[in-house]
mmCIF file of C-alpha atoms in Angstrom:
data_model
loop_
_atom_site.group_PDB
_atom_site.id
_atom_site.type_symbol
_atom_site.label_atom_id
_atom_site.label_comp_id
_atom_site.label_asym_id
_atom_site.label_seq_id
_atom_site.Cartn_x
_atom_site.Cartn_y
_atom_site.Cartn_z
ATOM 1 C CA UNK A 1212 -14.794 11.419 34.774
ATOM 2 C CA UNK A 1213 -14.065 12.540 31.835
ATOM 3 C CA UNK A 1214 -14.011 9.180 29.141
ATOM 4 C CA UNK A 1215 -11.415 8.548 27.053
ATOM 5 C CA UNK A 1216 -11.530 6.580 23.473
ATOM 6 C CA UNK A 1217 -10.660 2.548 23.606
ATOM 7 C CA UNK A 1218 -6.900 1.745 22.477
ATOM 8 C CA UNK A 1219 -6.577 -0.669 19.662
ATOM 9 C CA UNK A 1220 -4.865 -3.485 20.441
ATOM 10 C CA UNK A 1221 -4.511 -4.462 16.358
ATOM 11 C CA UNK A 1222 -1.546 -2.739 15.269
ATOM 12 C CA UNK A 1223 0.636 -3.257 19.424
ATOM 13 C CA UNK A 1224 4.635 -5.228 19.118
ATOM 14 C CA UNK A 1225 4.428 -7.876 21.181
ATOM 15 C CA UNK A 1226 6.314 -6.003 23.694
ATOM 16 C CA UNK A 1227 4.181 -2.768 23.814
ATOM 17 C CA UNK A 1228 1.151 -5.436 24.202
ATOM 18 C CA UNK A 1229 3.363 -7.699 26.956
ATOM 19 C CA UNK A 1230 3.843 -3.791 28.458
ATOM 20 C CA UNK A 1231 -0.140 -3.116 28.459
ATOM 21 C CA UNK A 1232 -0.550 -6.075 30.686
ATOM 22 C CA UNK A 1233 1.179 -5.819 32.961
ATOM 23 C CA UNK A 1234 0.495 -0.944 33.388
ATOM 24 C CA UNK A 1235 -3.218 -2.436 33.954
ATOM 25 C CA UNK A 1236 -2.011 -5.283 36.906
ATOM 26 C CA UNK A 1237 -1.878 -8.740 34.078
ATOM 27 C CA UNK A 1238 1.039 -10.970 34.023
ATOM 28 C CA UNK A 1239 3.405 -10.339 31.211
ATOM 29 C CA UNK A 1240 2.805 -13.373 29.213
ATOM 30 C CA UNK A 1241 -0.911 -12.357 29.076
ATOM 31 C CA UNK A 1242 0.243 -9.633 26.542
ATOM 32 C CA UNK A 1243 2.034 -12.719 24.426
ATOM 33 C CA UNK A 1244 -1.791 -14.727 25.694
ATOM 34 C CA UNK A 1245 -3.117 -11.933 23.296
ATOM 35 C CA UNK A 1246 -0.086 -11.089 20.782
ATOM 36 C CA UNK A 1247 -1.522 -14.978 19.980
ATOM 37 C CA UNK A 1248 -5.402 -13.783 20.228
ATOM 38 C CA UNK A 1249 -4.518 -10.621 17.885
ATOM 39 C CA UNK A 1250 -2.449 -12.309 15.229
ATOM 40 C CA UNK A 1251 -2.785 -15.640 14.573
ATOM 41 C CA UNK A 1252 -6.682 -16.328 15.258
ATOM 42 C CA UNK A 1253 -8.284 -12.510 14.346
ATOM 43 C CA UNK A 1254 -10.775 -12.368 17.868
ATOM 44 C CA UNK A 1255 -13.557 -9.592 17.153
ATOM 45 C CA UNK A 1256 -13.729 -9.546 20.127
ATOM 46 C CA UNK A 1257 -11.502 -9.260 23.934
ATOM 47 C CA UNK A 1258 -14.222 -11.494 24.988
ATOM 48 C CA UNK A 1259 -13.231 -14.171 22.327
ATOM 49 C CA UNK A 1260 -9.972 -14.941 24.384
ATOM 50 C CA UNK A 1261 -10.780 -17.436 26.475
ATOM 51 C CA UNK A 1262 -7.962 -17.891 28.186
ATOM 52 C CA UNK A 1263 -7.707 -14.730 30.559
ATOM 53 C CA UNK A 1264 -9.166 -14.778 33.447
ATOM 54 C CA UNK A 1265 -12.590 -12.994 33.301
ATOM 55 C CA UNK A 1266 -11.264 -9.941 35.088
ATOM 56 C CA UNK A 1267 -8.307 -9.941 32.934
ATOM 57 C CA UNK A 1268 -11.050 -10.089 30.053
ATOM 58 C CA UNK A 1269 -12.946 -6.376 32.208
ATOM 59 C CA UNK A 1270 -9.873 -4.827 33.417
ATOM 60 C CA UNK A 1271 -8.922 -4.935 28.967
ATOM 61 C CA UNK A 1272 -11.998 -3.975 28.495
ATOM 62 C CA UNK A 1273 -12.784 -0.663 30.506
ATOM 63 C CA UNK A 1274 -9.371 0.338 28.835
ATOM 64 C CA UNK A 1275 -8.938 -1.748 25.069
ATOM 65 C CA UNK A 1276 -10.226 -2.365 21.887
ATOM 66 C CA UNK A 1277 -9.558 -5.262 19.697
ATOM 67 C CA UNK A 1278 -10.201 -2.409 16.165
ATOM 68 C CA UNK A 1279 -11.069 -4.185 14.140
ATOM 69 C CA UNK A 1280 -14.226 -3.681 11.412
ATOM 70 C CA UNK A 1281 -15.473 -5.198 8.765
ATOM 71 C CA UNK A 1282 -15.766 -3.492 5.482
ATOM 72 C CA UNK A 1283 -19.467 -2.531 4.998
ATOM 73 C CA UNK A 1284 -18.880 -1.757 0.843
ATOM 74 C CA UNK A 1285 -17.696 -4.418 -2.149
ATOM 75 C CA UNK A 1286 -17.915 -4.309 -5.458
ATOM 76 C CA UNK A 1287 -17.475 -7.415 -7.632
ATOM 77 C CA UNK A 1288 -15.580 -7.273 -11.148
ATOM 78 C CA UNK A 1289 -16.680 -9.081 -13.775
ATOM 79 C CA UNK A 1290 -12.685 -10.252 -13.644
ATOM 80 C CA UNK A 1291 -12.632 -11.693 -10.124
ATOM 81 C CA UNK A 1292 -10.913 -8.143 -8.951
ATOM 82 C CA UNK A 1293 -13.229 -7.234 -5.353
ATOM 83 C CA UNK A 1294 -13.178 -3.978 -3.653
ATOM 84 C CA UNK A 1295 -13.840 -2.976 -0.264
ATOM 85 C CA UNK A 1296 -14.959 -0.355 1.388
ATOM 86 C CA UNK A 1297 -13.489 0.154 5.023
ATOM 87 C CA UNK A 1298 -14.496 2.041 7.841
ATOM 88 C CA UNK A 1299 -11.788 3.779 10.155
ATOM 89 C CA UNK A 1300 -11.209 4.394 13.604
ATOM 90 C CA UNK A 1301 -11.587 8.472 12.984
ATOM 91 C CA UNK A 1302 -14.891 7.677 11.414
ATOM 92 C CA UNK A 1303 -12.911 8.338 7.210
ATOM 93 C CA UNK A 1304 -14.146 5.822 4.637
ATOM 94 C CA UNK A 1305 -11.406 4.533 2.816
ATOM 95 C CA UNK A 1306 -10.928 1.830 -0.327
ATOM 96 C CA UNK A 1307 -8.612 -1.617 -0.186
ATOM 97 C CA UNK A 1308 -9.145 -4.277 -3.544
ATOM 98 C CA UNK A 1309 -8.082 -7.918 -3.632
ATOM 99 C CA UNK A 1310 -7.231 -9.049 -6.906
ATOM 100 C CA UNK A 1311 -7.119 -12.737 -7.432
ATOM 101 C CA UNK A 1312 -4.911 -14.110 -9.935
ATOM 102 C CA UNK A 1313 -4.724 -18.149 -10.163
ATOM 103 C CA UNK A 1314 -2.819 -18.962 -6.924
ATOM 104 C CA UNK A 1315 -2.124 -16.060 -6.014
ATOM 105 C CA UNK A 1316 -4.029 -13.559 -3.817
ATOM 106 C CA UNK A 1317 -2.607 -9.237 -3.980
ATOM 107 C CA UNK A 1318 -4.568 -6.446 -1.382
ATOM 108 C CA UNK A 1319 -4.123 -3.191 -2.044
ATOM 109 C CA UNK A 1320 -4.310 -1.431 0.737
ATOM 110 C CA UNK A 1321 -4.509 2.371 1.644
ATOM 111 C CA UNK A 1322 -2.956 4.186 3.815
ATOM 112 C CA UNK A 1323 -3.739 7.434 4.172
ATOM 113 C CA UNK A 1324 -7.989 8.691 2.860
ATOM 114 C CA UNK A 1325 -7.458 11.716 0.062
ATOM 115 C CA UNK A 1326 -3.551 12.489 -0.560
ATOM 116 C CA UNK A 1327 -1.570 15.018 -0.852
ATOM 117 C CA UNK A 1328 0.527 14.297 -3.859
ATOM 118 C CA UNK A 1329 -2.082 15.797 -6.635
ATOM 119 C CA UNK A 1330 -1.152 13.831 -9.710
ATOM 120 C CA UNK A 1331 -2.111 14.542 -12.685
ATOM 121 C CA UNK A 1332 -3.382 11.256 -13.651
ATOM 122 C CA UNK A 1333 -4.583 10.097 -9.525
ATOM 123 C CA UNK A 1334 -8.474 10.548 -8.685
ATOM 124 C CA UNK A 1335 -7.023 9.974 -5.153
ATOM 125 C CA UNK A 1336 -4.924 12.399 -6.260
ATOM 126 C CA UNK A 1337 -8.404 15.181 -6.862
ATOM 127 C CA UNK A 1338 -10.442 14.231 -3.637
ATOM 128 C CA UNK A 1339 -7.840 15.867 -1.791
ATOM 129 C CA UNK A 1340 -6.161 14.993 1.496
ATOM 130 C CA UNK A 1341 -8.493 13.833 4.495
ATOM 131 C CA UNK A 1342 -6.678 12.454 7.425
ATOM 132 C CA UNK A 1343 -3.475 9.867 7.266
ATOM 133 C CA UNK A 1344 -4.760 6.539 8.673
ATOM 134 C CA UNK A 1345 -3.691 4.701 11.694
ATOM 135 C CA UNK A 1346 -1.311 1.100 11.977
ATOM 136 C CA UNK A 1347 -4.908 -0.282 13.245
ATOM 137 C CA UNK A 1348 -6.654 1.488 10.403
ATOM 138 C CA UNK A 1349 -3.927 -0.028 7.921
ATOM 139 C CA UNK A 1350 -4.104 -2.988 9.640
ATOM 140 C CA UNK A 1351 -8.007 -4.177 9.831
ATOM 141 C CA UNK A 1352 -7.649 -3.788 5.790
ATOM 142 C CA UNK A 1353 -5.619 -7.911 5.778
ATOM 143 C CA UNK A 1354 -7.213 -8.550 9.552
ATOM 144 C CA UNK A 1355 -10.801 -7.731 8.332
ATOM 145 C CA UNK A 1356 -10.767 -8.886 4.779
ATOM 146 C CA UNK A 1357 -12.955 -11.552 3.944
ATOM 147 C CA UNK A 1358 -10.274 -13.507 1.673
ATOM 148 C CA UNK A 1359 -7.366 -13.597 3.855
ATOM 149 C CA UNK A 1360 -6.454 -16.991 4.046
ATOM 150 C CA UNK A 1361 -5.792 -16.570 0.161
ATOM 151 C CA UNK A 1362 -3.607 -13.561 1.209
ATOM 152 C CA UNK A 1363 -0.311 -14.072 -1.238
ATOM 153 C CA UNK A 1364 0.686 -10.861 -1.059
ATOM 154 C CA UNK A 1365 0.722 -7.270 0.117
ATOM 155 C CA UNK A 1366 1.093 -4.378 -2.131
ATOM 156 C CA UNK A 1367 0.836 -0.174 -0.490
ATOM 157 C CA UNK A 1368 -0.798 1.863 -4.195
ATOM 158 C CA UNK A 1369 -3.925 2.189 -3.535
ATOM 159 C CA UNK A 1370 -5.638 5.638 -1.617
ATOM 160 C CA UNK A 1371 -2.126 7.612 -0.582
ATOM 161 C CA UNK A 1372 1.180 8.353 -1.442
ATOM 162 C CA UNK A 1373 3.410 5.631 2.589
ATOM 163 C CA UNK A 1374 6.061 8.013 2.361
ATOM 164 C CA UNK A 1375 3.981 10.814 4.112
ATOM 165 C CA UNK A 1376 1.951 8.378 6.334
ATOM 166 C CA UNK A 1377 5.452 6.718 7.333
ATOM 167 C CA UNK A 1378 5.518 6.519 11.026
ATOM 168 C CA UNK A 1379 2.373 4.451 11.086
ATOM 169 C CA UNK A 1380 3.899 2.423 7.919
ATOM 170 C CA UNK A 1381 6.722 1.065 9.076
ATOM 171 C CA UNK A 1382 5.190 0.454 13.253
ATOM 172 C CA UNK A 1383 2.477 -1.856 9.996
ATOM 173 C CA UNK A 1384 5.208 -3.675 8.423
ATOM 174 C CA UNK A 1385 6.224 -4.211 11.717
ATOM 175 C CA UNK A 1386 3.867 -5.994 12.251
ATOM 176 C CA UNK A 1387 2.826 -7.682 8.721
ATOM 177 C CA UNK A 1388 6.461 -9.204 9.087
ATOM 178 C CA UNK A 1389 7.453 -9.544 12.506
ATOM 179 C CA UNK A 1390 6.701 -13.191 14.590
ATOM 180 C CA UNK A 1391 5.211 -11.948 16.423
ATOM 181 C CA UNK A 1392 2.386 -10.246 14.506
ATOM 182 C CA UNK A 1393 1.333 -12.050 10.899
ATOM 183 C CA UNK A 1394 5.026 -13.242 10.800
ATOM 184 C CA UNK A 1395 4.563 -12.360 6.779
ATOM 185 C CA UNK A 1396 7.880 -12.592 4.790
ATOM 186 C CA UNK A 1397 8.934 -8.547 4.037
ATOM 187 C CA UNK A 1398 8.849 -10.359 0.378
ATOM 188 C CA UNK A 1399 5.204 -10.673 0.433
ATOM 189 C CA UNK A 1400 5.163 -6.571 0.325
ATOM 190 C CA UNK A 1401 5.326 -4.206 -1.781
ATOM 191 C CA UNK A 1402 5.660 -0.457 -1.229
ATOM 192 C CA UNK A 1403 5.554 2.055 -3.593
ATOM 193 C CA UNK A 1404 5.694 5.860 -3.557
ATOM 194 C CA UNK A 1405 6.652 9.145 -5.483
ATOM 195 C CA UNK A 1406 9.602 9.740 -3.531
ATOM 196 C CA UNK A 1407 9.759 12.377 -0.544
ATOM 197 C CA UNK A 1408 13.436 14.176 0.187
ATOM 198 C CA UNK A 1409 14.484 12.620 4.076
ATOM 199 C CA UNK A 1410 11.175 9.425 4.049
ATOM 200 C CA UNK A 1411 12.055 7.662 2.098
ATOM 201 C CA UNK A 1412 15.807 6.695 2.493
ATOM 202 C CA UNK A 1413 14.590 6.599 6.347
ATOM 203 C CA UNK A 1414 11.926 4.199 4.935
ATOM 204 C CA UNK A 1415 15.184 1.880 2.570
ATOM 205 C CA UNK A 1416 16.564 1.140 5.941
ATOM 206 C CA UNK A 1417 13.706 0.328 8.169
ATOM 207 C CA UNK A 1418 11.969 -1.771 6.332
ATOM 208 C CA UNK A 1419 13.164 -5.173 4.799
ATOM 209 C CA UNK A 1420 9.617 -4.957 1.979
ATOM 210 C CA UNK A 1421 10.064 -4.705 -1.144
ATOM 211 C CA UNK A 1422 9.955 -0.722 -3.048
ATOM 212 C CA UNK A 1423 8.342 0.262 -5.955
ATOM 213 C CA UNK A 1424 8.817 4.168 -7.493
ATOM 214 C CA UNK A 1425 5.692 6.054 -9.448
ATOM 215 C CA UNK A 1426 8.270 6.743 -12.509
ATOM 216 C CA UNK A 1427 5.115 7.792 -15.217
ATOM 217 C CA UNK A 1428 8.013 10.028 -17.595
ATOM 218 C CA UNK A 1429 11.882 10.580 -17.211
ATOM 219 C CA UNK A 1430 11.648 13.707 -18.035
ATOM 220 C CA UNK A 1431 12.059 16.941 -15.348
ATOM 221 C CA UNK A 1432 9.347 18.979 -16.531
ATOM 222 C CA UNK A 1433 6.944 16.248 -18.000
ATOM 223 C CA UNK A 1434 7.058 14.863 -14.458
ATOM 224 C CA UNK A 1435 6.639 18.051 -12.958
ATOM 225 C CA UNK A 1436 3.623 18.476 -14.490
ATOM 226 C CA UNK A 1437 1.920 15.177 -14.001
ATOM 227 C CA UNK A 1438 3.678 15.133 -10.349
ATOM 228 C CA UNK A 1439 4.145 17.571 -8.735
ATOM 229 C CA UNK A 1440 6.608 15.847 -6.102
ATOM 230 C CA UNK A 1441 8.604 16.255 -8.775
ATOM 231 C CA UNK A 1442 9.618 19.583 -8.045
ATOM 232 C CA UNK A 1443 11.081 19.319 -4.405
ATOM 233 C CA UNK A 1444 12.542 15.757 -4.792
ATOM 234 C CA UNK A 1445 13.313 14.926 -8.831
ATOM 235 C CA UNK A 1446 12.878 11.450 -9.882
ATOM 236 C CA UNK A 1447 17.159 11.304 -10.260
ATOM 237 C CA UNK A 1448 17.133 12.027 -7.568
ATOM 238 C CA UNK A 1449 15.458 9.475 -6.057
ATOM 239 C CA UNK A 1450 17.337 6.826 -8.661
ATOM 240 C CA UNK A 1451 21.157 8.228 -7.416
ATOM 241 C CA UNK A 1452 19.243 7.593 -3.330
ATOM 242 C CA UNK A 1453 18.579 3.582 -4.624
ATOM 243 C CA UNK A 1454 21.911 3.278 -5.711
ATOM 244 C CA UNK A 1455 23.488 3.238 -2.415
ATOM 245 C CA UNK A 1456 20.899 0.066 -1.982
ATOM 246 C CA UNK A 1457 21.319 -4.039 -2.721
ATOM 247 C CA UNK A 1458 18.069 -4.566 -4.664
ATOM 248 C CA UNK A 1459 20.055 -7.744 -6.652
ATOM 249 C CA UNK A 1460 19.146 -10.122 -3.967
ATOM 250 C CA UNK A 1461 16.415 -11.064 -2.331
ATOM 251 C CA UNK A 1462 14.733 -7.208 -1.694
ATOM 252 C CA UNK A 1463 12.940 -5.810 -4.735
ATOM 253 C CA UNK A 1464 12.810 -2.073 -6.617
ATOM 254 C CA UNK A 1465 10.664 -1.655 -9.597
ATOM 255 C CA UNK A 1466 9.217 0.881 -11.552
ATOM 256 C CA UNK A 1467 5.480 2.274 -11.669
ATOM 257 C CA UNK A 1468 4.507 3.616 -15.263
ATOM 258 C CA UNK A 1469 1.374 4.497 -16.366
ATOM 259 C CA UNK A 1470 1.427 5.451 -20.201
ATOM 260 C CA UNK A 1471 -0.541 7.953 -21.666
ATOM 261 C CA UNK A 1472 -0.817 8.287 -25.715
ATOM 262 C CA UNK A 1473 1.346 10.641 -26.951
ATOM 263 C CA UNK A 1474 3.037 12.067 -23.464
ATOM 264 C CA UNK A 1475 5.062 9.940 -22.552
ATOM 265 C CA UNK A 1476 5.245 6.152 -24.890
ATOM 266 C CA UNK A 1477 7.420 7.737 -27.553
ATOM 267 C CA UNK A 1478 11.129 6.574 -28.215
ATOM 268 C CA UNK A 1479 12.490 8.758 -27.095
ATOM 269 C CA UNK A 1480 11.231 8.624 -23.964
ATOM 270 C CA UNK A 1481 12.021 3.961 -24.093
ATOM 271 C CA UNK A 1482 16.067 5.470 -25.123
ATOM 272 C CA UNK A 1483 16.325 8.542 -21.683
ATOM 273 C CA UNK A 1484 14.731 5.403 -19.467
ATOM 274 C CA UNK A 1485 17.699 2.805 -19.740
ATOM 275 C CA UNK A 1486 19.997 6.262 -19.255
ATOM 276 C CA UNK A 1487 18.687 6.573 -16.504
ATOM 277 C CA UNK A 1488 17.642 3.248 -14.563
ATOM 278 C CA UNK A 1489 21.804 2.945 -15.845
ATOM 279 C CA UNK A 1490 23.483 0.447 -13.310
ATOM 280 C CA UNK A 1491 20.277 -0.196 -11.131
ATOM 281 C CA UNK A 1492 19.163 -3.964 -10.941
ATOM 282 C CA UNK A 1493 16.005 -3.264 -10.663
ATOM 283 C CA UNK A 1494 12.130 -3.991 -13.098
ATOM 284 C CA UNK A 1495 9.460 -1.372 -15.362
ATOM 285 C CA UNK A 1496 5.648 -2.288 -14.703
ATOM 286 C CA UNK A 1497 3.758 -0.860 -17.461
ATOM 287 C CA UNK A 1498 0.662 0.447 -16.657
ATOM 288 C CA UNK A 1499 -2.660 1.148 -19.100
ATOM 289 C CA UNK A 1500 -4.019 4.168 -17.566
ATOM 290 C CA UNK A 1501 -7.646 4.876 -16.625
ATOM 291 C CA UNK A 1502 -9.272 7.758 -17.564
ATOM 292 C CA UNK A 1503 -10.574 10.286 -15.053
ATOM 293 C CA UNK A 1504 -13.388 12.382 -15.048
ATOM 294 C CA UNK A 1505 -12.106 16.134 -16.050
ATOM 295 C CA UNK A 1506 -7.883 15.457 -17.256
ATOM 296 C CA UNK A 1507 -7.351 15.416 -21.001
ATOM 297 C CA UNK A 1508 -5.422 12.276 -21.262
ATOM 298 C CA UNK A 1509 -5.889 8.471 -22.865
ATOM 299 C CA UNK A 1510 -4.139 5.138 -22.656
ATOM 300 C CA UNK A 1511 -0.897 4.374 -25.068
ATOM 301 C CA UNK A 1512 -2.330 1.239 -28.241
ATOM 302 C CA UNK A 1513 -1.718 -1.766 -26.934
ATOM 303 C CA UNK A 1514 1.227 -1.976 -29.840
ATOM 304 C CA UNK A 1515 3.226 0.842 -28.289
ATOM 305 C CA UNK A 1516 2.814 -1.201 -24.957
ATOM 306 C CA UNK A 1517 4.070 -3.948 -26.843
ATOM 307 C CA UNK A 1518 6.979 -2.694 -28.261
ATOM 308 C CA UNK A 1519 7.501 -0.212 -25.013
ATOM 309 C CA UNK A 1520 8.045 -3.479 -23.753
ATOM 310 C CA UNK A 1521 10.445 -4.699 -26.409
ATOM 311 C CA UNK A 1522 13.419 -2.017 -26.706
ATOM 312 C CA UNK A 1523 12.933 -1.363 -22.264
ATOM 313 C CA UNK A 1524 13.450 -5.436 -22.078
ATOM 314 C CA UNK A 1525 16.266 -5.860 -25.039
ATOM 315 C CA UNK A 1526 18.339 -3.113 -23.283
ATOM 316 C CA UNK A 1527 19.292 -4.725 -20.133
ATOM 317 C CA UNK A 1528 15.860 -3.979 -18.271
ATOM 318 C CA UNK A 1529 13.183 -6.405 -16.683
ATOM 319 C CA UNK A 1530 9.657 -5.186 -18.321
ATOM 320 C CA UNK A 1531 5.676 -5.967 -17.748
ATOM 321 C CA UNK A 1532 2.426 -4.956 -19.761
ATOM 322 C CA UNK A 1533 0.504 -5.008 -15.992
ATOM 323 C CA UNK A 1534 -2.520 -6.880 -16.723
ATOM 324 C CA UNK A 1535 -5.101 -4.388 -16.309
ATOM 325 C CA UNK A 1536 -7.901 -4.643 -13.777
ATOM 326 C CA UNK A 1537 -10.906 -4.069 -11.674
ATOM 327 C CA UNK A 1538 -11.618 -1.155 -13.563
ATOM 328 C CA UNK A 1539 -15.220 -1.752 -14.062
ATOM 329 C CA UNK A 1540 -15.668 -0.922 -10.637
ATOM 330 C CA UNK A 1541 -14.051 1.646 -9.990
ATOM 331 C CA UNK A 1542 -10.660 -0.330 -8.728
ATOM 332 C CA UNK A 1543 -8.189 0.173 -11.058
ATOM 333 C CA UNK A 1544 -4.702 1.824 -10.357
ATOM 334 C CA UNK A 1545 -5.262 5.145 -10.045
ATOM 335 C CA UNK A 1546 -9.179 5.705 -9.816
ATOM 336 C CA UNK A 1547 -9.580 4.683 -5.811
ATOM 337 C CA UNK A 1548 -11.995 7.823 -4.255
ATOM 338 C CA UNK A 1549 -14.008 8.084 -1.036
ATOM 339 C CA UNK A 1550 -15.041 11.297 -1.197
ATOM 340 C CA UNK A 1551 -18.609 10.560 -2.821
ATOM 341 C CA UNK A 1552 -21.261 11.552 -0.421
ATOM 342 C CA UNK A 1553 -22.113 9.260 2.420
ATOM 343 C CA UNK A 1554 -18.912 7.172 1.503
ATOM 344 C CA UNK A 1555 -20.753 5.344 -1.734
ATOM 345 C CA UNK A 1556 -18.314 3.265 -3.893
ATOM 346 C CA UNK A 1557 -20.258 3.576 -6.752
#
């Protein structure tokens, strides 16, 4: 008889858990109990689901596993940022970053092993693409985070392009925000994208989570050099698409802008940004560049960063300079990578 791989329970919706229960000859309400054990109690094994009969736990164990896996390595920065290395169900490894800041705790989650986008400045892109994370892999980063009780926000800004694994990202955010799941508000979750034709529109239609667009240059040819995805979906088209949606109320739209010295930090660039984003209710996050091996780019000065922020703010675009966190443990923006031998963090 052929052995089958146990199915992870983590990531299943309430209705799917109820269907699973009845398929196994259990009462449908057992699905509700399983959901509570998963998303409220965060159990590590089916044996811990003690209000299921022993016989039903055994039935469940024959075909399922919780699907949670603890981190295999941990690094802490001098600034308190913590990077974790998590295994995946396929035997790969991915990195997640917890960023504490006073009464706020943000988790930067990954959605792919590596990335297809190959942005010039991103270490994850240099890894190449090794596979999509499952819904369980994505949620496991939250489920098994030691600081889970301190979490206030989740950002899909780790390894991978969320729109390139859209089905699983949407399912993960559905479980995160469902009252039968983690019961998070979608306003506490931000999903980033470089802009992928068709996929971004579907995400905007099917999710209420905040949206962050990787901009990095308002000039087509320059952005295409920095970000090959610009060729298939120019940022001008992304902006036109975004104008069809309401970001004036609860849902927030932001643009991420890594600032490179002598590349995208001129007055020409900020004027073009103002022109590009006119009519959009949005904000801009200016990000310091963190050097990666083999790439001839460097970050601009604090003076220039402040000048760009002030110009954009004065011209009606709320702009902040994002604090750099975790650079000493390679946890800062654009530095995540798990291609090193044995998945070592450093």
